[in-house]
Short mmCIF file of N, CA, C and O in Angstrom, two decimals:
data_model
loop_
_atom_site.label_atom_id
_atom_site.label_comp_id
_atom_site.label_asym_id
_atom_site.label_seq_id
_atom_site.Cartn_x
_atom_site.Cartn_y
_atom_site.Cartn_z
N UNK A 1 41.00 86.74 66.68
CA UNK A 1 41.39 87.71 67.68
C UNK A 1 42.51 88.56 67.12
O UNK A 1 43.49 88.05 66.58
N UNK A 2 42.38 89.87 67.23
CA UNK A 2 43.37 90.81 66.73
C UNK A 2 44.47 91.05 67.76
O UNK A 2 44.19 91.23 68.93
N UNK A 3 45.75 91.07 67.31
CA UNK A 3 46.83 91.34 68.25
C UNK A 3 46.72 92.77 68.78
O UNK A 3 46.38 93.69 68.05
N UNK A 4 47.06 92.93 70.02
CA UNK A 4 47.02 94.25 70.64
C UNK A 4 48.45 94.75 70.82
O UNK A 4 49.41 94.01 70.65
N UNK A 5 48.56 96.01 71.17
CA UNK A 5 49.89 96.59 71.42
C UNK A 5 50.58 95.86 72.56
O UNK A 5 51.79 95.67 72.54
N UNK A 6 49.80 95.41 73.55
CA UNK A 6 50.38 94.70 74.68
C UNK A 6 50.98 93.37 74.24
O UNK A 6 52.07 93.00 74.66
N UNK A 7 50.30 92.64 73.35
CA UNK A 7 50.83 91.36 72.91
C UNK A 7 52.12 91.55 72.12
O UNK A 7 53.03 90.74 72.20
N UNK A 8 52.23 92.63 71.33
CA UNK A 8 53.48 92.93 70.61
C UNK A 8 54.58 93.29 71.60
O UNK A 8 55.73 92.90 71.42
N UNK A 9 54.24 94.04 72.62
CA UNK A 9 55.24 94.46 73.61
C UNK A 9 55.77 93.26 74.39
O UNK A 9 56.93 93.23 74.77
N UNK A 10 54.95 92.27 74.63
CA UNK A 10 55.36 91.07 75.35
C UNK A 10 56.12 90.12 74.43
O UNK A 10 57.09 89.51 74.83
N UNK A 11 55.71 90.02 73.18
CA UNK A 11 56.31 89.03 72.28
C UNK A 11 57.74 89.39 71.88
O UNK A 11 58.57 88.50 71.73
N UNK A 12 58.07 90.65 71.73
CA UNK A 12 59.44 91.01 71.35
C UNK A 12 60.47 90.61 72.40
O UNK A 12 61.47 89.99 72.06
N UNK A 13 60.25 90.95 73.67
CA UNK A 13 61.22 90.49 74.68
C UNK A 13 61.27 88.97 74.78
O UNK A 13 62.32 88.40 75.02
N UNK A 14 60.13 88.32 74.59
CA UNK A 14 60.10 86.86 74.65
C UNK A 14 60.93 86.27 73.52
O UNK A 14 61.72 85.35 73.73
N UNK A 15 60.78 86.79 72.34
CA UNK A 15 61.56 86.32 71.19
C UNK A 15 63.04 86.55 71.43
O UNK A 15 63.88 85.68 71.18
N UNK A 16 63.40 87.71 71.94
CA UNK A 16 64.80 88.03 72.23
C UNK A 16 65.36 87.06 73.27
O UNK A 16 66.49 86.57 73.14
N UNK A 17 64.57 86.76 74.30
CA UNK A 17 65.02 85.83 75.34
C UNK A 17 65.22 84.43 74.77
O UNK A 17 66.20 83.76 75.08
N UNK A 18 64.29 83.98 73.94
CA UNK A 18 64.41 82.65 73.33
C UNK A 18 65.66 82.59 72.45
O UNK A 18 66.39 81.60 72.48
N UNK A 19 65.92 83.64 71.69
CA UNK A 19 67.11 83.65 70.83
C UNK A 19 68.39 83.63 71.67
O UNK A 19 69.35 82.94 71.33
N UNK A 20 68.42 84.37 72.77
CA UNK A 20 69.60 84.41 73.63
C UNK A 20 69.87 83.04 74.25
O UNK A 20 71.01 82.57 74.27
N UNK A 21 68.81 82.40 74.75
CA UNK A 21 68.97 81.08 75.35
C UNK A 21 69.41 80.07 74.29
O UNK A 21 70.28 79.24 74.54
N UNK A 22 68.86 80.17 73.09
CA UNK A 22 69.26 79.27 72.01
C UNK A 22 70.74 79.43 71.70
O UNK A 22 71.45 78.45 71.49
N UNK A 23 71.22 80.66 71.67
CA UNK A 23 72.64 80.92 71.39
C UNK A 23 73.51 80.32 72.48
O UNK A 23 74.55 79.73 72.19
N UNK A 24 73.09 80.43 73.72
CA UNK A 24 73.87 79.87 74.82
C UNK A 24 73.92 78.35 74.76
O UNK A 24 74.88 77.74 75.19
N UNK A 25 72.88 77.74 74.23
CA UNK A 25 72.84 76.28 74.14
C UNK A 25 73.62 75.79 72.92
O UNK A 25 74.38 74.84 72.99
N UNK A 26 73.48 76.47 71.79
CA UNK A 26 74.08 76.03 70.54
C UNK A 26 75.56 76.39 70.45
O UNK A 26 76.39 75.56 70.13
N UNK A 27 75.91 77.64 70.72
CA UNK A 27 77.28 78.08 70.51
C UNK A 27 78.31 77.37 71.39
O UNK A 27 79.36 77.01 70.91
N UNK A 28 78.05 77.13 72.68
CA UNK A 28 79.04 76.39 73.45
C UNK A 28 79.28 74.99 72.92
O UNK A 28 80.37 74.46 73.07
N UNK A 29 78.32 74.39 72.28
CA UNK A 29 78.50 73.07 71.69
C UNK A 29 79.59 73.06 70.65
O UNK A 29 80.31 72.09 70.48
N UNK A 30 79.76 74.18 69.95
CA UNK A 30 80.80 74.28 68.94
C UNK A 30 82.17 74.30 69.59
O UNK A 30 83.13 73.78 69.04
N UNK A 31 82.29 74.89 70.75
CA UNK A 31 83.58 75.04 71.42
C UNK A 31 84.08 73.71 71.98
O UNK A 31 85.27 73.53 72.14
N UNK A 32 83.19 72.79 72.25
CA UNK A 32 83.61 71.51 72.81
C UNK A 32 84.55 70.82 71.85
O UNK A 32 85.49 70.16 72.26
N UNK A 33 84.38 71.03 70.57
CA UNK A 33 85.26 70.39 69.59
C UNK A 33 86.66 71.00 69.60
O UNK A 33 87.58 70.42 69.07
N UNK A 34 86.86 72.16 70.25
CA UNK A 34 88.18 72.78 70.36
C UNK A 34 89.03 72.11 71.41
O UNK A 34 90.15 72.49 71.62
N UNK A 35 88.52 71.17 72.12
CA UNK A 35 89.32 70.49 73.11
C UNK A 35 88.74 70.48 74.50
O UNK A 35 89.26 69.81 75.37
N UNK A 36 87.67 71.19 74.75
CA UNK A 36 87.04 71.13 76.06
C UNK A 36 86.35 69.78 76.20
O UNK A 36 85.86 69.23 75.22
N UNK A 37 86.30 69.30 77.41
CA UNK A 37 85.68 68.00 77.62
C UNK A 37 84.17 68.08 77.67
O UNK A 37 83.50 67.09 77.48
N UNK A 38 83.63 69.29 77.92
CA UNK A 38 82.18 69.41 78.00
C UNK A 38 81.76 70.86 77.79
O UNK A 38 82.59 71.76 77.80
N UNK A 39 80.47 71.04 77.61
CA UNK A 39 79.93 72.39 77.49
C UNK A 39 80.18 73.15 78.80
O UNK A 39 80.51 74.32 78.79
N UNK A 40 80.06 72.45 79.91
CA UNK A 40 80.32 73.07 81.21
C UNK A 40 81.74 73.60 81.31
O UNK A 40 81.97 74.68 81.86
N UNK A 41 82.70 72.85 80.77
CA UNK A 41 84.09 73.31 80.79
C UNK A 41 84.24 74.57 79.95
O UNK A 41 84.95 75.50 80.33
N UNK A 42 83.55 74.63 78.81
CA UNK A 42 83.59 75.83 77.98
C UNK A 42 83.05 77.04 78.75
O UNK A 42 83.65 78.11 78.72
N UNK A 43 81.95 76.85 79.46
CA UNK A 43 81.37 77.94 80.24
C UNK A 43 82.33 78.36 81.35
O UNK A 43 82.53 79.54 81.60
N UNK A 44 82.97 77.39 82.01
CA UNK A 44 83.95 77.70 83.05
C UNK A 44 85.10 78.51 82.47
O UNK A 44 85.55 79.48 83.08
N UNK A 45 85.61 78.11 81.31
CA UNK A 45 86.70 78.84 80.67
C UNK A 45 86.30 80.26 80.31
O UNK A 45 87.06 81.20 80.51
N UNK A 46 85.10 80.42 79.79
CA UNK A 46 84.61 81.75 79.45
C UNK A 46 84.47 82.61 80.71
O UNK A 46 84.80 83.81 80.69
N UNK A 47 84.04 82.00 81.80
CA UNK A 47 83.92 82.73 83.07
C UNK A 47 85.29 83.16 83.58
O UNK A 47 85.46 84.29 84.03
N UNK A 48 86.26 82.28 83.49
CA UNK A 48 87.63 82.62 83.91
C UNK A 48 88.15 83.80 83.10
O UNK A 48 88.66 84.78 83.67
N UNK A 49 88.02 83.73 81.78
CA UNK A 49 88.50 84.83 80.92
C UNK A 49 87.81 86.14 81.26
O UNK A 49 88.46 87.19 81.36
N UNK A 50 86.51 86.08 81.48
CA UNK A 50 85.74 87.28 81.81
C UNK A 50 86.18 87.87 83.15
O UNK A 50 86.33 89.09 83.28
N UNK A 51 86.40 87.01 84.13
CA UNK A 51 86.84 87.50 85.44
C UNK A 51 88.21 88.15 85.35
O UNK A 51 88.45 89.19 85.98
N UNK A 52 89.11 87.55 84.59
CA UNK A 52 90.44 88.13 84.44
C UNK A 52 90.35 89.49 83.77
O UNK A 52 90.94 90.47 84.24
N UNK A 53 89.59 89.57 82.68
CA UNK A 53 89.46 90.85 81.96
C UNK A 53 88.84 91.92 82.86
O UNK A 53 89.27 93.08 82.86
N UNK A 54 87.83 91.55 83.64
CA UNK A 54 87.20 92.55 84.51
C UNK A 54 88.16 93.02 85.59
O UNK A 54 88.15 94.19 85.97
N UNK A 55 89.02 92.14 86.07
CA UNK A 55 90.03 92.54 87.05
C UNK A 55 91.09 93.44 86.41
O UNK A 55 91.62 94.34 87.05
N UNK A 56 91.39 93.18 85.12
CA UNK A 56 92.31 94.08 84.39
C UNK A 56 91.70 95.48 84.33
O UNK A 56 92.40 96.47 84.53
N UNK A 57 90.43 95.56 84.01
CA UNK A 57 89.75 96.85 83.89
C UNK A 57 89.78 97.59 85.24
O UNK A 57 90.01 98.80 85.28
N UNK A 58 89.58 96.87 86.33
CA UNK A 58 89.55 97.49 87.65
C UNK A 58 90.94 97.92 88.13
O UNK A 58 91.06 98.81 88.95
N UNK A 59 91.98 97.28 87.60
CA UNK A 59 93.34 97.57 88.02
C UNK A 59 93.94 98.67 87.13
O UNK A 59 94.03 98.50 85.93
N UNK A 60 94.34 99.75 87.72
CA UNK A 60 94.87 100.89 86.95
C UNK A 60 96.26 100.63 86.39
O UNK A 60 96.73 101.35 85.52
N UNK A 61 96.94 99.57 86.85
CA UNK A 61 98.30 99.27 86.37
C UNK A 61 98.30 98.47 85.07
O UNK A 61 99.32 98.34 84.43
N UNK A 62 97.13 97.90 84.71
CA UNK A 62 97.05 97.02 83.54
C UNK A 62 96.12 97.63 82.50
O UNK A 62 95.00 98.03 82.82
N UNK A 63 96.59 97.68 81.26
CA UNK A 63 95.77 98.17 80.15
C UNK A 63 94.96 97.00 79.60
O UNK A 63 95.46 96.18 78.82
N UNK A 64 93.70 96.91 80.01
CA UNK A 64 92.84 95.79 79.64
C UNK A 64 92.62 95.69 78.15
O UNK A 64 92.41 94.60 77.61
N UNK A 65 92.70 96.80 77.44
CA UNK A 65 92.48 96.79 75.99
C UNK A 65 93.68 96.17 75.24
O UNK A 65 93.51 95.53 74.21
N UNK A 66 94.87 96.33 75.79
CA UNK A 66 96.08 95.89 75.10
C UNK A 66 96.43 94.43 75.36
O UNK A 66 97.31 93.88 74.70
N UNK A 67 95.73 93.79 76.31
CA UNK A 67 96.07 92.41 76.67
C UNK A 67 94.88 91.50 76.40
O UNK A 67 93.77 91.74 76.86
N UNK A 68 95.15 90.43 75.66
CA UNK A 68 94.11 89.45 75.31
C UNK A 68 94.22 88.25 76.24
O UNK A 68 95.33 87.82 76.59
N UNK A 69 93.07 87.71 76.63
CA UNK A 69 93.02 86.56 77.53
C UNK A 69 92.29 85.42 76.84
O UNK A 69 91.17 85.60 76.35
N UNK A 70 92.91 84.26 76.78
CA UNK A 70 92.26 83.06 76.24
C UNK A 70 92.41 81.96 77.28
O UNK A 70 93.47 81.81 77.88
N UNK A 71 91.34 81.20 77.47
CA UNK A 71 91.36 80.12 78.46
C UNK A 71 90.86 78.83 77.82
O UNK A 71 89.85 78.83 77.12
N UNK A 72 91.59 77.76 78.06
CA UNK A 72 91.20 76.44 77.57
C UNK A 72 91.49 75.43 78.67
O UNK A 72 92.65 75.27 79.08
N UNK A 73 90.45 74.79 79.16
CA UNK A 73 90.57 73.79 80.22
C UNK A 73 91.29 74.34 81.45
O UNK A 73 92.10 73.66 82.06
N UNK A 74 91.01 75.59 81.79
CA UNK A 74 91.60 76.20 82.97
C UNK A 74 93.01 76.75 82.76
O UNK A 74 93.60 77.31 83.67
N UNK A 75 93.55 76.56 81.56
CA UNK A 75 94.89 77.07 81.25
C UNK A 75 94.73 78.40 80.52
O UNK A 75 94.10 78.47 79.46
N UNK A 76 95.32 79.44 81.09
CA UNK A 76 95.16 80.80 80.58
C UNK A 76 96.38 81.20 79.78
O UNK A 76 97.52 80.95 80.19
N UNK A 77 96.13 81.84 78.63
CA UNK A 77 97.22 82.40 77.83
C UNK A 77 96.98 83.90 77.70
O UNK A 77 95.91 84.33 77.27
N UNK A 78 97.99 84.67 78.09
CA UNK A 78 97.94 86.12 77.98
C UNK A 78 98.81 86.55 76.81
O UNK A 78 99.96 86.12 76.70
N UNK A 79 98.24 87.38 75.93
CA UNK A 79 98.99 87.91 74.80
C UNK A 79 98.71 89.40 74.67
O UNK A 79 97.76 89.91 75.26
N UNK A 80 99.52 90.06 73.90
CA UNK A 80 99.32 91.48 73.69
C UNK A 80 100.56 92.26 74.07
O UNK A 80 101.68 91.72 74.04
N UNK A 81 100.35 93.52 74.45
CA UNK A 81 101.47 94.41 74.72
C UNK A 81 101.32 95.09 76.07
O UNK A 81 100.23 95.49 76.45
N UNK A 82 102.46 95.24 76.76
CA UNK A 82 102.50 95.96 78.03
C UNK A 82 103.46 97.14 77.89
O UNK A 82 104.40 97.10 77.09
N UNK A 83 103.21 98.18 78.69
CA UNK A 83 104.07 99.36 78.66
C UNK A 83 105.43 99.08 79.29
O UNK A 83 106.43 99.68 78.91
N UNK A 84 105.44 98.17 80.26
CA UNK A 84 106.69 97.85 80.96
C UNK A 84 106.58 96.46 81.59
O UNK A 84 105.53 95.83 81.56
N UNK A 85 107.68 96.02 82.18
CA UNK A 85 107.72 94.70 82.81
C UNK A 85 106.79 94.57 84.00
O UNK A 85 106.24 93.50 84.26
N UNK A 86 106.60 95.68 84.72
CA UNK A 86 105.69 95.65 85.88
C UNK A 86 104.26 95.34 85.45
O UNK A 86 103.56 94.57 86.10
N UNK A 87 103.82 95.98 84.36
CA UNK A 87 102.46 95.72 83.86
C UNK A 87 102.32 94.26 83.43
O UNK A 87 101.31 93.61 83.71
N UNK A 88 103.35 93.74 82.76
CA UNK A 88 103.34 92.35 82.31
C UNK A 88 103.19 91.40 83.50
O UNK A 88 102.37 90.48 83.48
N UNK A 89 103.97 91.63 84.55
CA UNK A 89 103.92 90.77 85.73
C UNK A 89 102.61 90.93 86.50
O UNK A 89 102.07 89.97 87.04
N UNK A 90 102.08 92.16 86.54
CA UNK A 90 100.81 92.40 87.24
C UNK A 90 99.67 91.66 86.54
O UNK A 90 98.80 91.09 87.20
N UNK A 91 99.68 91.66 85.23
CA UNK A 91 98.64 90.95 84.48
C UNK A 91 98.69 89.45 84.80
O UNK A 91 97.65 88.82 85.02
N UNK A 92 99.89 88.91 84.87
CA UNK A 92 100.03 87.49 85.20
C UNK A 92 99.58 87.22 86.64
O UNK A 92 98.89 86.23 86.90
N UNK A 93 99.94 88.10 87.57
CA UNK A 93 99.55 87.94 88.97
C UNK A 93 98.03 87.94 89.10
O UNK A 93 97.44 87.11 89.79
N UNK A 94 97.38 88.87 88.39
CA UNK A 94 95.92 88.94 88.42
C UNK A 94 95.30 87.66 87.88
O UNK A 94 94.38 87.09 88.47
N UNK A 95 95.82 87.18 86.76
CA UNK A 95 95.28 85.96 86.14
C UNK A 95 95.43 84.76 87.08
O UNK A 95 94.50 83.97 87.23
N UNK A 96 96.57 84.64 87.72
CA UNK A 96 96.80 83.51 88.64
C UNK A 96 95.87 83.56 89.85
O UNK A 96 95.55 82.52 90.43
N UNK A 97 95.39 84.74 90.20
CA UNK A 97 94.52 84.89 91.36
C UNK A 97 93.05 84.57 91.13
O UNK A 97 92.26 84.60 92.06
N UNK A 98 92.69 84.25 89.89
CA UNK A 98 91.29 83.94 89.59
C UNK A 98 91.02 82.46 89.85
O UNK A 98 91.79 81.58 89.45
N UNK A 99 89.92 82.21 90.53
CA UNK A 99 89.52 80.84 90.86
C UNK A 99 89.32 80.01 89.59
O UNK A 99 88.68 80.46 88.66
N UNK A 100 89.88 78.81 89.57
CA UNK A 100 89.71 77.91 88.44
C UNK A 100 90.90 77.90 87.49
O UNK A 100 91.00 77.05 86.61
N UNK A 101 91.82 78.86 87.66
CA UNK A 101 92.99 78.93 86.79
C UNK A 101 93.99 77.86 87.24
O UNK A 101 94.39 77.83 88.40
N UNK A 102 94.39 77.01 86.28
CA UNK A 102 95.37 75.96 86.59
C UNK A 102 96.79 76.44 86.31
O UNK A 102 97.68 76.25 87.12
N UNK A 103 96.98 77.02 85.13
CA UNK A 103 98.29 77.55 84.76
C UNK A 103 98.09 78.84 83.97
O UNK A 103 97.02 79.08 83.41
N UNK A 104 99.16 79.65 83.91
CA UNK A 104 99.14 80.87 83.12
C UNK A 104 100.38 80.90 82.24
O UNK A 104 101.50 80.75 82.72
N UNK A 105 100.14 81.08 80.95
CA UNK A 105 101.24 81.27 80.00
C UNK A 105 101.24 82.76 79.64
O UNK A 105 100.28 83.27 79.07
N UNK A 106 102.32 83.44 79.98
CA UNK A 106 102.40 84.87 79.78
C UNK A 106 103.24 85.18 78.54
O UNK A 106 104.46 85.16 78.58
N UNK A 107 102.56 85.44 77.42
CA UNK A 107 103.23 85.80 76.18
C UNK A 107 103.07 87.29 75.87
O UNK A 107 103.13 87.70 74.71
N UNK A 108 102.88 88.08 76.91
CA UNK A 108 102.75 89.53 76.73
C UNK A 108 104.12 90.10 76.38
O UNK A 108 105.12 89.79 77.02
N UNK A 109 104.15 90.93 75.35
CA UNK A 109 105.40 91.56 74.90
C UNK A 109 105.47 92.96 75.49
O UNK A 109 104.51 93.72 75.44
N UNK A 110 106.64 93.30 76.04
CA UNK A 110 106.86 94.65 76.58
C UNK A 110 107.29 95.54 75.42
O UNK A 110 108.25 95.24 74.71
N UNK A 111 106.55 96.65 75.25
CA UNK A 111 106.91 97.61 74.21
C UNK A 111 108.20 98.32 74.60
O UNK A 111 108.40 98.69 75.73
N UNK A 112 109.07 98.49 73.61
CA UNK A 112 110.31 99.18 73.92
C UNK A 112 110.25 100.65 73.58
O UNK A 112 109.47 101.16 72.93
#
């Protein structure tokens, strides 16, 4: 049986989906060795970081590009640069407001 254009059109998205699912299964397993207790905890941490970053983007007082967010076991670390003390404090306030955050370490440096 000869492959048709339809079978090629269906197989490419299927291959892409299989690769994406494989990455989600394999890559989080690597993070567990960083100190997370489970793959689920890694996913939770990634979700927390993503939620914080998206709230930074939505908030006009915080420069989302200048501030980095890392989460490990619900503990958030903020690093990067802020234009002033208000931006630094706003970033911390936003991070503390995300569900699942246990503590926030604010290492954001205010540019002089």
